[in-house]
């Protein structure tokens, strides 16, 4: 089978690989239909984070179940499924608490290989999300919506849930990538009345408004903070969604929140803020790895199936698997919000 691998910073390629096999009774083998490139993939693509050369890449996909282990009963061969980047078992204390992204029974070092023709998926009985019917039953746009549920939509929703967005809130979203834009959807689903999106790109701001943003702040730094404070009569916002991961974004979030507000952070952090402003303003900081399966099963799949949300619109360019280098370059150069990868036909 063909699968994408990391070669070195700024270089990925497709190679012929050994077909994955069932290794545990809780495994499933998935024939991947569509995959995509994540903003967090850019950390190692740019050489900021370390990754082993020759390792398989990708952590978001939808596909068809090819085979299952003996302990898997929730899905069967030929089922159409979402393969989340998380692999919760569903029964450990963390999964039962709603944090399957922190499952105590995940294998180490398995988060890769989704950008390939076949994928070995662990903890398949609970973590896989079955989609009714088959890919042929859905439009191209609907398939993209399902793919977004494998990570970015659930991660954006996690930012809003972690920030404890309440009905009637004024919320600000820092980051206009796919996760930030999905955070706008998440804030709207949780009832935010005013959603302020920090965006410096016209195409992303336009999609943000379509998703539910009521205000766009295009300025940067202290000027952006001043604009948000102006919109909130100098008080600050009720909740902040930090969808970047940079120290500067967390620092800015602390400037934007009112006393007692909460920052929901989902941007993969490379460094941590050093200031004490969160302490002096009684601002909470929480968030982390999104519990994808929990959110998809409890709400997000239903919202997509009923046509209430369309997170798949974040895929603004598409590529075949053989053009994986171009897919990463487009993300790196901000030529697309999120690169869609067509791996197999329906």
Coordinates of C-alpha atoms in Angstrom, one line a residue:
X1 CA 0.0 0.0 0.0
X2 CA 1.0 3.6 -0.4
X3 CA 1.4 6.0 2.6
X4 CA 2.9 9.4 3.3
X5 CA 6.0 9.7 5.4
X6 CA 8.1 12.4 7.0
X7 CA 11.5 12.7 5.4
X8 CA 13.0 15.8 6.9
X9 CA 11.8 19.4 7.6
X10 CA 10.0 20.8 4.6
X11 CA 9.9 17.3 2.9
X12 CA 7.3 14.6 2.9
X13 CA 6.7 11.9 0.3
X14 CA 4.7 8.8 -0.5
X15 CA 6.3 5.4 -0.3
X16 CA 5.2 1.8 -0.7
X17 CA 4.6 0.4 2.8
X18 CA 3.7 -2.9 4.3
X19 CA -0.1 -3.4 4.7
X20 CA -1.1 -2.9 8.4
X21 CA -2.4 -6.0 10.2
X22 CA -4.6 -6.7 13.2
X23 CA -2.2 -6.9 16.2
X24 CA -4.7 -6.9 19.0
X25 CA -8.3 -8.1 19.4
X26 CA -9.3 -4.4 19.9
X27 CA -7.9 -3.3 16.5
X28 CA -9.6 -2.5 13.2
X29 CA -8.1 -2.0 9.7
X30 CA -9.5 1.0 7.9
X31 CA -9.4 1.7 4.1
X32 CA -9.0 5.4 4.1
X33 CA -11.2 7.4 1.8
X34 CA -10.2 11.0 2.7
X35 CA -7.5 12.5 5.0
X36 CA -6.1 16.0 5.5
X37 CA -3.2 18.1 6.8
X38 CA -3.5 19.6 10.3
X39 CA -2.0 22.9 11.4
X40 CA -0.3 20.9 14.2
X41 CA 1.5 18.9 11.5
X42 CA 3.3 22.1 10.5
X43 CA 5.2 22.1 13.8
X44 CA 7.3 19.2 12.7
X45 CA 7.1 20.0 9.0
X46 CA 8.8 23.3 9.7
X47 CA 11.3 21.7 12.0
X48 CA 10.0 23.4 15.1
X49 CA 9.1 20.0 16.7
X50 CA 11.1 16.8 16.3
X51 CA 9.8 13.8 14.4
X52 CA 11.6 10.7 13.3
X53 CA 12.5 10.5 9.7
X54 CA 10.6 7.7 7.9
X55 CA 7.6 7.8 10.2
X56 CA 4.1 7.7 8.8
X57 CA 2.1 10.9 9.1
X58 CA -1.4 12.2 9.4
X59 CA -4.0 11.9 12.1
X60 CA -7.4 12.7 10.6
X61 CA -9.4 10.4 8.3
X62 CA -12.7 8.9 7.2
X63 CA -12.9 5.4 5.6
X64 CA -14.4 2.0 5.4
X65 CA -13.7 -0.8 7.9
X66 CA -11.8 -3.6 6.2
X67 CA -11.4 -6.0 9.1
X68 CA -11.8 -6.1 12.9
X69 CA -10.3 -7.9 15.9
X70 CA -12.3 -10.4 17.9
X71 CA -13.2 -8.0 20.6
X72 CA -14.7 -5.4 18.3
X73 CA -18.5 -5.5 18.1
X74 CA -19.6 -1.9 17.6
X75 CA -18.4 -1.7 14.0
X76 CA -18.1 -4.3 11.3
X77 CA -16.4 -4.8 8.0
X78 CA -17.8 -2.5 5.3
X79 CA -19.0 0.1 7.9
X80 CA -18.3 3.8 7.0
X81 CA -16.5 5.5 9.9
X82 CA -14.8 8.6 11.2
X83 CA -11.3 7.7 12.5
X84 CA -10.5 10.3 15.2
X85 CA -7.0 11.2 16.1
X86 CA -7.8 10.1 19.7
X87 CA -8.1 6.4 20.5
X88 CA -10.1 6.3 23.7
X89 CA -11.0 2.9 25.2
X90 CA -14.3 4.2 26.6
X91 CA -14.0 2.5 30.0
X92 CA -11.0 4.0 31.8
X93 CA -11.5 6.8 34.4
X94 CA -10.5 9.5 31.9
X95 CA -12.8 8.3 29.1
X96 CA -15.7 8.0 31.6
X97 CA -15.1 11.5 32.7
X98 CA -15.4 12.7 29.1
X99 CA -11.7 13.1 28.3
X100 CA -11.0 10.3 25.8
X101 CA -8.1 12.3 24.4
X102 CA -6.4 11.5 27.7
X103 CA -7.3 7.8 27.6
X104 CA -5.1 5.7 29.9
X105 CA -5.2 2.8 27.5
X106 CA -3.9 4.4 24.3
X107 CA -0.8 2.9 22.7
X108 CA 2.2 5.1 22.7
X109 CA 3.5 6.5 19.4
X110 CA 0.5 5.5 17.2
X111 CA -0.6 8.9 16.1
X112 CA 0.3 8.7 12.5
X113 CA -0.4 6.8 9.3
X114 CA -3.8 8.3 8.5
X115 CA -2.3 9.8 5.3
X116 CA -2.1 6.4 3.6
X117 CA -4.4 3.9 1.9
X118 CA -4.9 1.7 5.0
X119 CA -4.7 2.4 8.7
X120 CA -4.5 0.2 11.8
X121 CA -6.8 1.8 14.3
X122 CA -6.5 0.8 18.0
X123 CA -9.3 0.8 20.6
X124 CA -11.7 0.5 17.6
X125 CA -14.7 -0.8 19.5
X126 CA -15.4 2.5 21.2
X127 CA -13.2 5.2 19.5
X128 CA -14.4 4.7 15.9
X129 CA -17.6 6.7 15.0
X130 CA -20.0 4.9 12.7
X131 CA -21.6 7.0 10.0
X132 CA -25.0 5.8 8.7
X133 CA -24.9 4.3 5.2
X134 CA -22.0 4.5 2.8
X135 CA -19.8 7.3 1.3
X136 CA -21.9 7.1 -2.0
X137 CA -24.9 8.2 0.0
X138 CA -23.4 11.6 0.7
X139 CA -22.4 14.7 -1.2
X140 CA -18.8 15.8 -1.5
X141 CA -19.5 18.6 1.0
X142 CA -21.0 16.2 3.5
X143 CA -17.9 13.9 3.3
X144 CA -15.8 16.9 4.1
X145 CA -18.0 17.7 7.1
X146 CA -17.4 14.1 8.4
X147 CA -13.7 14.4 7.9
X148 CA -13.7 17.7 9.9
X149 CA -15.1 15.7 12.8
X150 CA -12.0 13.6 13.0
X151 CA -10.2 16.5 14.6
X152 CA -10.7 20.2 13.9
X153 CA -14.4 20.5 14.5
X154 CA -14.1 18.6 17.8
X155 CA -11.0 20.6 18.7
X156 CA -12.7 23.9 18.0
X157 CA -15.7 22.7 20.1
X158 CA -13.3 21.7 22.9
X159 CA -12.0 25.3 23.0
X160 CA -15.5 26.6 23.5
X161 CA -16.4 23.9 26.0
X162 CA -13.1 24.4 28.0
X163 CA -13.8 28.2 28.0
X164 CA -17.2 27.4 29.5
X165 CA -19.0 29.5 26.9
X166 CA -22.5 30.2 28.1
X167 CA -25.7 31.4 26.3
X168 CA -25.5 35.1 25.8
X169 CA -21.6 35.3 26.2
X170 CA -19.4 37.6 24.4
X171 CA -16.5 35.4 23.2
X172 CA -13.3 36.1 21.3
X173 CA -11.5 33.5 19.1
X174 CA -7.8 33.9 18.7
X175 CA -6.6 32.1 15.5
X176 CA -8.3 32.0 12.1
X177 CA -7.0 28.6 11.0
X178 CA -9.3 25.6 10.7
X179 CA -9.5 25.0 14.4
X180 CA -10.2 28.7 15.2
X181 CA -12.9 28.8 12.6
X182 CA -14.4 25.6 14.0
X183 CA -14.1 27.3 17.4
X184 CA -16.5 29.9 16.1
X185 CA -19.0 27.1 15.3
X186 CA -18.5 25.7 18.7
X187 CA -19.1 29.0 20.5
X188 CA -22.3 29.4 18.4
X189 CA -23.5 25.9 19.3
X190 CA -23.0 26.7 23.0
X191 CA -25.0 29.9 22.7
X192 CA -22.5 32.8 22.5
X193 CA -24.4 35.9 21.5
X194 CA -21.3 37.9 20.2
X195 CA -18.3 36.1 18.7
X196 CA -15.3 38.2 17.9
X197 CA -12.8 36.6 15.5
X198 CA -9.2 37.8 15.4
X199 CA -8.4 37.4 11.7
X200 CA -5.9 38.9 9.3
X201 CA -7.0 37.2 6.2
X202 CA -10.0 38.2 4.1
X203 CA -10.9 34.6 3.0
X204 CA -10.8 33.3 6.6
X205 CA -12.7 36.3 8.0
X206 CA -15.4 35.7 5.4
X207 CA -15.8 32.0 6.3
X208 CA -15.7 33.0 10.0
X209 CA -18.7 35.3 9.5
X210 CA -20.5 32.5 7.7
X211 CA -19.8 30.2 10.6
X212 CA -21.2 32.7 13.1
X213 CA -18.7 35.4 13.9
X214 CA -20.4 38.8 14.6
X215 CA -17.2 40.9 14.6
X216 CA -13.8 40.7 12.9
X217 CA -10.7 42.2 14.4
X218 CA -7.9 42.5 11.7
X219 CA -5.4 44.5 13.8
X220 CA -2.5 43.0 15.6
X221 CA -0.9 43.2 19.0
X222 CA -1.9 46.0 21.3
X223 CA -4.1 47.6 18.7
X224 CA -6.2 44.4 18.5
X225 CA -6.5 44.3 22.3
X226 CA -7.7 47.9 22.2
X227 CA -10.3 47.1 19.6
X228 CA -11.8 44.2 21.6
X229 CA -11.9 46.3 24.8
X230 CA -13.6 49.1 22.8
X231 CA -16.3 46.6 21.7
X232 CA -16.8 45.5 25.3
X233 CA -16.9 48.9 26.9
X234 CA -13.4 48.4 28.4
X235 CA -14.5 45.3 30.3
X236 CA -13.2 42.5 28.2
X237 CA -14.9 39.3 27.0
X238 CA -16.6 36.5 29.0
X239 CA -14.6 33.7 27.4
X240 CA -11.6 33.3 25.1
X241 CA -10.8 30.5 22.7
X242 CA -7.0 30.3 22.1
X243 CA -6.5 28.3 18.9
X244 CA -2.9 29.0 18.1
X245 CA -0.6 27.6 20.7
X246 CA 2.0 30.4 20.8
X247 CA 3.0 32.1 24.0
X248 CA 1.9 35.5 22.5
X249 CA -1.6 34.1 21.9
X250 CA -2.0 33.0 25.5
X251 CA -0.6 36.4 26.7
X252 CA -3.1 38.2 24.5
X253 CA -6.0 36.0 25.7
X254 CA -5.2 37.2 29.3
X255 CA -5.5 40.8 28.1
X256 CA -8.8 40.2 26.4
X257 CA -10.7 38.4 29.2
X258 CA -12.7 40.1 31.9
X259 CA -12.1 39.3 35.5
X260 CA -13.3 35.8 36.2
X261 CA -13.3 34.7 32.5
X262 CA -11.9 31.5 31.3
X263 CA -9.5 30.8 28.4
X264 CA -10.1 27.6 26.5
X265 CA -6.8 26.6 25.0
X266 CA -6.4 24.0 22.2
X267 CA -3.5 25.3 20.2
X268 CA -0.6 22.8 20.6
X269 CA 1.8 24.7 22.9
X270 CA 5.5 25.0 22.2
X271 CA 6.2 27.4 25.0
X272 CA 4.3 28.7 28.1
X273 CA 3.6 32.3 29.1
X274 CA 5.7 33.8 31.9
X275 CA 3.5 36.7 33.1
X276 CA 1.2 36.6 36.1
X277 CA -1.6 38.5 34.5
X278 CA -4.0 35.5 34.7
X279 CA -3.5 35.4 38.4
X280 CA -4.1 39.1 39.0
X281 CA -7.3 39.0 36.9
X282 CA -8.7 35.7 38.3
X283 CA -8.7 34.3 34.8
X284 CA -8.9 30.5 34.3
X285 CA -6.7 28.7 31.8
X286 CA -7.8 25.2 30.8
X287 CA -8.0 22.9 27.8
X288 CA -5.8 20.5 25.9
X289 CA -6.3 17.4 23.8
X290 CA -9.9 17.3 22.5
X291 CA -12.1 14.3 23.4
X292 CA -13.1 13.8 19.8
X293 CA -15.1 10.6 20.1
X294 CA -17.1 12.0 23.1
X295 CA -18.0 15.2 21.3
X296 CA -18.8 13.5 18.0
X297 CA -21.1 10.9 19.6
X298 CA -22.8 13.3 22.0
X299 CA -23.5 16.1 19.6
X300 CA -21.3 16.9 16.6
X301 CA -22.2 14.0 14.2
X302 CA -25.9 14.8 14.8
X303 CA -25.4 18.4 14.0
X304 CA -23.6 17.5 10.7
X305 CA -26.2 14.9 9.7
X306 CA -29.0 17.4 10.3
X307 CA -27.2 20.1 8.3
X308 CA -26.8 22.5 11.2
X309 CA -23.1 22.9 10.8
X310 CA -20.7 22.7 7.8
X311 CA -17.2 22.6 9.2
X312 CA -15.9 20.9 6.0
X313 CA -15.8 24.3 4.3
X314 CA -12.4 24.8 5.9
X315 CA -11.0 22.5 3.2
X316 CA -10.2 25.1 0.5
X317 CA -7.8 23.1 -1.6
X318 CA -7.7 19.4 -2.5
X319 CA -4.9 17.1 -3.5
X320 CA -4.4 13.4 -4.3
X321 CA -2.2 11.3 -2.0
X322 CA 0.7 11.4 -4.6
X323 CA 0.7 15.2 -4.3
X324 CA 1.2 15.1 -0.5
X325 CA 4.2 17.5 -0.7
X326 CA 2.1 20.1 -2.4
X327 CA -0.6 19.7 0.2
X328 CA 1.9 20.5 3.0
X329 CA 3.4 23.4 1.0
X330 CA -0.1 24.9 0.5
X331 CA -0.7 24.8 4.3
X332 CA 2.8 26.1 5.1
X333 CA 2.4 29.0 2.7
X334 CA -1.2 29.8 3.9
X335 CA -2.5 29.2 0.4
X336 CA -5.3 27.1 1.9
X337 CA -7.1 27.1 5.2
X338 CA -6.8 23.3 5.3
X339 CA -5.5 20.8 2.7
X340 CA -7.9 17.9 1.8
X341 CA -6.3 14.7 0.6
X342 CA -8.3 12.3 -1.6
X343 CA -6.9 8.9 -0.9
X344 CA -9.3 6.4 -2.4
X345 CA -12.5 6.6 -4.4
X346 CA -15.8 6.2 -2.6

